[in-house]
């Protein structure tokens, strides 16, 4: 075993040798998730593979399928809370590579690793309109489509015309927008074992590209004022579901009304700047964050009758991903 945890890892020297044959310059062993993840939380990842092409993803999946090896896919970790036990299964990460963007008239074709703020800027520079709401969303296009992420009550799904993914056996799957089942912060990819490799988006011609740029700058500046920027965090912890929003207002206000703004547990703190953010003020563990998530959820329900649902996802040491408020509590104790 290569991992330095005491727990059973599936990552052997033979496995690493095989992975290096498929992705010669993209295999990284024993990476600290606390160092590479957005929240700066998590133990060691035994092996992270950063493929450079869809074909490499296809070969990896084929290999994992044939050898019955569980694995997990991540983007730039902007929506992920990793276990302090790390990752004992191989992890495929998109974002460092596979980030090509091509714009032809109104059609934008981008690889899943494309950095979303860069994509939004390219769309504006091509004199198109419609990507402004994603200009401040830090993550990859694959992660954005998986989450149907966006801002200003919008989701990327409405601009998608086609998504190409790779299934667990290494086969390509192509879906049009309707088949992606986009809903509020949700897509079909959350219940399919597929890795998104390429996305085709459609944007309208802009009447004025400079007005689009102005709108993007105004979105970025209001985000700068509202959100904690320098302290590690994972964006909004709870979903601002439209139906709950109309009854109770945004999650940040609910949490503030509960008097929990600034409340801390271990190294994790409910942000003073925006109560729907949990910041890692110093050496937070995943159990610190989970404690705060559970506390908010219980108080919102018992005091206001409001059911908050986590947007942030938890990744356990076996690579299983679930909403961070749906973890089997006994399993999550470290
Ligand atoms: C400061 C801050 C502000 C944020 N603001 C917003 C916002 O305004 N709106 C918003 O929607 N989100 C926001 N987020 C959350 C986050 O940026 C988005 O959810 C983003 O789309 C996640 O992309 P990622 O590449 O980091 O994915 P990750 O966090 O790495 O992964 C998220 C999920 O997507 C899956 N996934 C990733 N890539 C693929 C792929 N290629 N194929 C299949 N599945 C994949 C992963 O398995 C995981 O379940 C914010 C986060 C931060 C830190």
Short mmCIF file of C-alpha atoms in Angstrom, two decimals, residues 35-181:
data_model
loop_
_atom_site.label_atom_id
_atom_site.label_comp_id
_atom_site.label_asym_id
_atom_site.label_seq_id
_atom_site.Cartn_x
_atom_site.Cartn_y
_atom_site.Cartn_z
CA UNK A 35 -3.42 21.73 1.18
CA UNK A 36 -5.15 21.37 -2.18
CA UNK A 37 -8.84 21.71 -1.29
CA UNK A 38 -10.71 24.99 -1.27
CA UNK A 39 -11.76 24.60 2.38
CA UNK A 40 -8.22 23.50 3.38
CA UNK A 41 -9.74 20.46 5.08
CA UNK A 42 -9.10 16.74 4.62
CA UNK A 43 -6.53 14.01 5.11
CA UNK A 44 -4.21 12.47 2.52
CA UNK A 45 -5.42 11.46 -0.93
CA UNK A 46 -3.53 8.26 -1.78
CA UNK A 47 -3.49 9.03 -5.49
CA UNK A 48 -4.89 11.81 -7.66
CA UNK A 49 -4.88 11.45 -11.45
CA UNK A 50 -5.24 14.54 -13.65
CA UNK A 51 -6.13 13.35 -17.16
CA UNK A 52 -5.25 15.51 -20.13
CA UNK A 53 -7.86 14.24 -22.59
CA UNK A 54 -11.30 12.59 -22.68
CA UNK A 55 -9.58 9.52 -24.12
CA UNK A 56 -7.44 9.22 -20.98
CA UNK A 57 -10.59 9.43 -18.82
CA UNK A 58 -12.17 6.74 -20.99
CA UNK A 59 -9.14 4.47 -20.53
CA UNK A 60 -9.03 5.11 -16.77
CA UNK A 61 -12.69 4.20 -16.41
CA UNK A 62 -12.27 1.09 -18.53
CA UNK A 63 -9.30 0.05 -16.36
CA UNK A 64 -11.13 0.73 -13.07
CA UNK A 65 -14.18 -1.17 -14.32
CA UNK A 66 -12.18 -4.23 -15.42
CA UNK A 67 -10.31 -4.32 -12.11
CA UNK A 68 -13.38 -3.46 -10.02
CA UNK A 69 -11.71 -0.42 -8.42
CA UNK A 70 -13.91 2.25 -6.82
CA UNK A 71 -12.85 5.82 -7.57
CA UNK A 72 -14.15 9.37 -7.37
CA UNK A 73 -14.15 12.44 -9.63
CA UNK A 74 -13.62 15.99 -8.45
CA UNK A 75 -13.16 19.41 -10.04
CA UNK A 76 -11.48 22.28 -8.21
CA UNK A 77 -13.13 21.27 -4.87
CA UNK A 78 -15.12 24.52 -4.44
CA UNK A 79 -18.15 22.65 -3.20
CA UNK A 80 -16.51 19.78 -1.34
CA UNK A 81 -15.82 18.88 2.27
CA UNK A 82 -13.28 16.05 2.48
CA UNK A 83 -13.01 13.58 5.36
CA UNK A 84 -10.08 13.98 7.73
CA UNK A 85 -9.40 10.33 6.91
CA UNK A 86 -8.46 11.41 3.39
CA UNK A 87 -9.18 9.38 0.28
CA UNK A 88 -8.30 5.70 0.14
CA UNK A 89 -9.51 5.27 -3.45
CA UNK A 90 -8.08 6.79 -6.63
CA UNK A 91 -9.36 10.26 -7.43
CA UNK A 92 -9.72 11.69 -10.95
CA UNK A 93 -9.39 15.48 -10.88
CA UNK A 94 -10.31 17.81 -13.73
CA UNK A 95 -9.36 21.48 -13.79
CA UNK A 96 -5.58 21.52 -13.91
CA UNK A 97 -5.83 20.04 -17.40
CA UNK A 98 -8.63 19.59 -19.94
CA UNK A 99 -9.61 23.23 -19.94
CA UNK A 100 -9.89 24.14 -23.64
CA UNK A 101 -12.59 26.59 -24.70
CA UNK A 102 -13.68 27.08 -28.31
CA UNK A 103 -16.18 29.70 -29.47
CA UNK A 104 -17.76 29.53 -32.90
CA UNK A 105 -20.48 32.12 -33.48
CA UNK A 106 -23.06 31.52 -30.67
CA UNK A 107 -21.80 28.06 -29.80
CA UNK A 108 -19.30 27.59 -27.00
CA UNK A 109 -17.67 24.18 -26.72
CA UNK A 110 -15.55 23.69 -23.62
CA UNK A 111 -13.82 20.84 -21.86
CA UNK A 112 -15.08 19.98 -18.38
CA UNK A 113 -11.92 21.29 -16.71
CA UNK A 114 -12.44 24.85 -18.03
CA UNK A 115 -12.28 27.46 -15.22
CA UNK A 116 -15.76 29.02 -15.07
CA UNK A 117 -14.79 32.71 -14.50
CA UNK A 118 -12.44 32.45 -17.52
CA UNK A 119 -15.22 30.90 -19.60
CA UNK A 120 -17.59 33.75 -18.65
CA UNK A 121 -14.96 36.30 -19.69
CA UNK A 122 -14.32 34.53 -23.03
CA UNK A 123 -18.07 34.50 -23.74
CA UNK A 124 -18.29 38.26 -23.09
CA UNK A 125 -15.19 38.92 -25.22
CA UNK A 126 -16.88 37.02 -28.07
CA UNK A 127 -19.71 39.60 -27.83
CA UNK A 128 -22.21 37.11 -26.42
CA UNK A 129 -24.56 37.58 -23.46
CA UNK A 130 -25.86 35.15 -20.81
CA UNK A 131 -22.78 33.99 -18.89
CA UNK A 132 -22.61 37.00 -16.55
CA UNK A 133 -24.18 35.14 -13.62
CA UNK A 134 -21.33 32.58 -13.57
CA UNK A 135 -18.47 35.10 -13.75
CA UNK A 136 -17.73 34.81 -10.01
CA UNK A 137 -18.39 31.09 -9.51
CA UNK A 138 -14.99 29.53 -8.71
CA UNK A 139 -14.91 26.04 -10.17
CA UNK A 140 -14.77 23.94 -13.31
CA UNK A 141 -17.45 23.72 -15.97
CA UNK A 142 -17.95 20.00 -15.16
CA UNK A 143 -18.60 20.84 -11.48
CA UNK A 144 -20.92 23.68 -12.51
CA UNK A 145 -23.00 21.44 -14.79
CA UNK A 146 -23.10 18.65 -12.17
CA UNK A 147 -24.42 21.19 -9.60
CA UNK A 148 -26.45 23.23 -12.14
CA UNK A 149 -24.65 26.09 -10.44
CA UNK A 150 -25.01 29.79 -11.10
CA UNK A 151 -26.05 32.94 -9.32
CA UNK A 152 -28.81 35.54 -9.37
CA UNK A 153 -31.37 32.73 -9.20
CA UNK A 154 -30.04 31.22 -12.43
CA UNK A 155 -28.42 27.89 -13.27
CA UNK A 156 -25.99 27.03 -16.07
CA UNK A 157 -28.49 24.42 -17.32
CA UNK A 158 -30.51 26.99 -19.25
CA UNK A 159 -27.47 27.72 -21.49
CA UNK A 160 -26.51 24.08 -22.08
CA UNK A 161 -27.26 22.48 -25.41
CA UNK A 162 -25.26 19.25 -25.07
CA UNK A 163 -23.17 17.42 -22.47
CA UNK A 164 -20.74 14.59 -23.22
CA UNK A 165 -19.85 12.27 -20.36
CA UNK A 166 -18.05 8.97 -19.86
CA UNK A 167 -19.82 6.14 -18.09
CA UNK A 168 -18.38 3.65 -15.60
CA UNK A 169 -17.38 1.18 -18.36
CA UNK A 170 -15.59 3.83 -20.40
CA UNK A 171 -18.36 4.51 -22.94
CA UNK A 172 -19.26 7.99 -24.21
CA UNK A 173 -22.78 9.29 -23.44
CA UNK A 174 -24.25 12.43 -25.05
CA UNK A 175 -27.29 14.23 -23.63
CA UNK A 176 -29.20 17.29 -24.76
CA UNK A 177 -30.39 19.86 -22.22
CA UNK A 178 -33.79 18.26 -21.58
CA UNK A 179 -32.20 14.88 -20.86
CA UNK A 180 -29.83 16.47 -18.30
CA UNK A 181 -32.90 17.00 -16.03
#
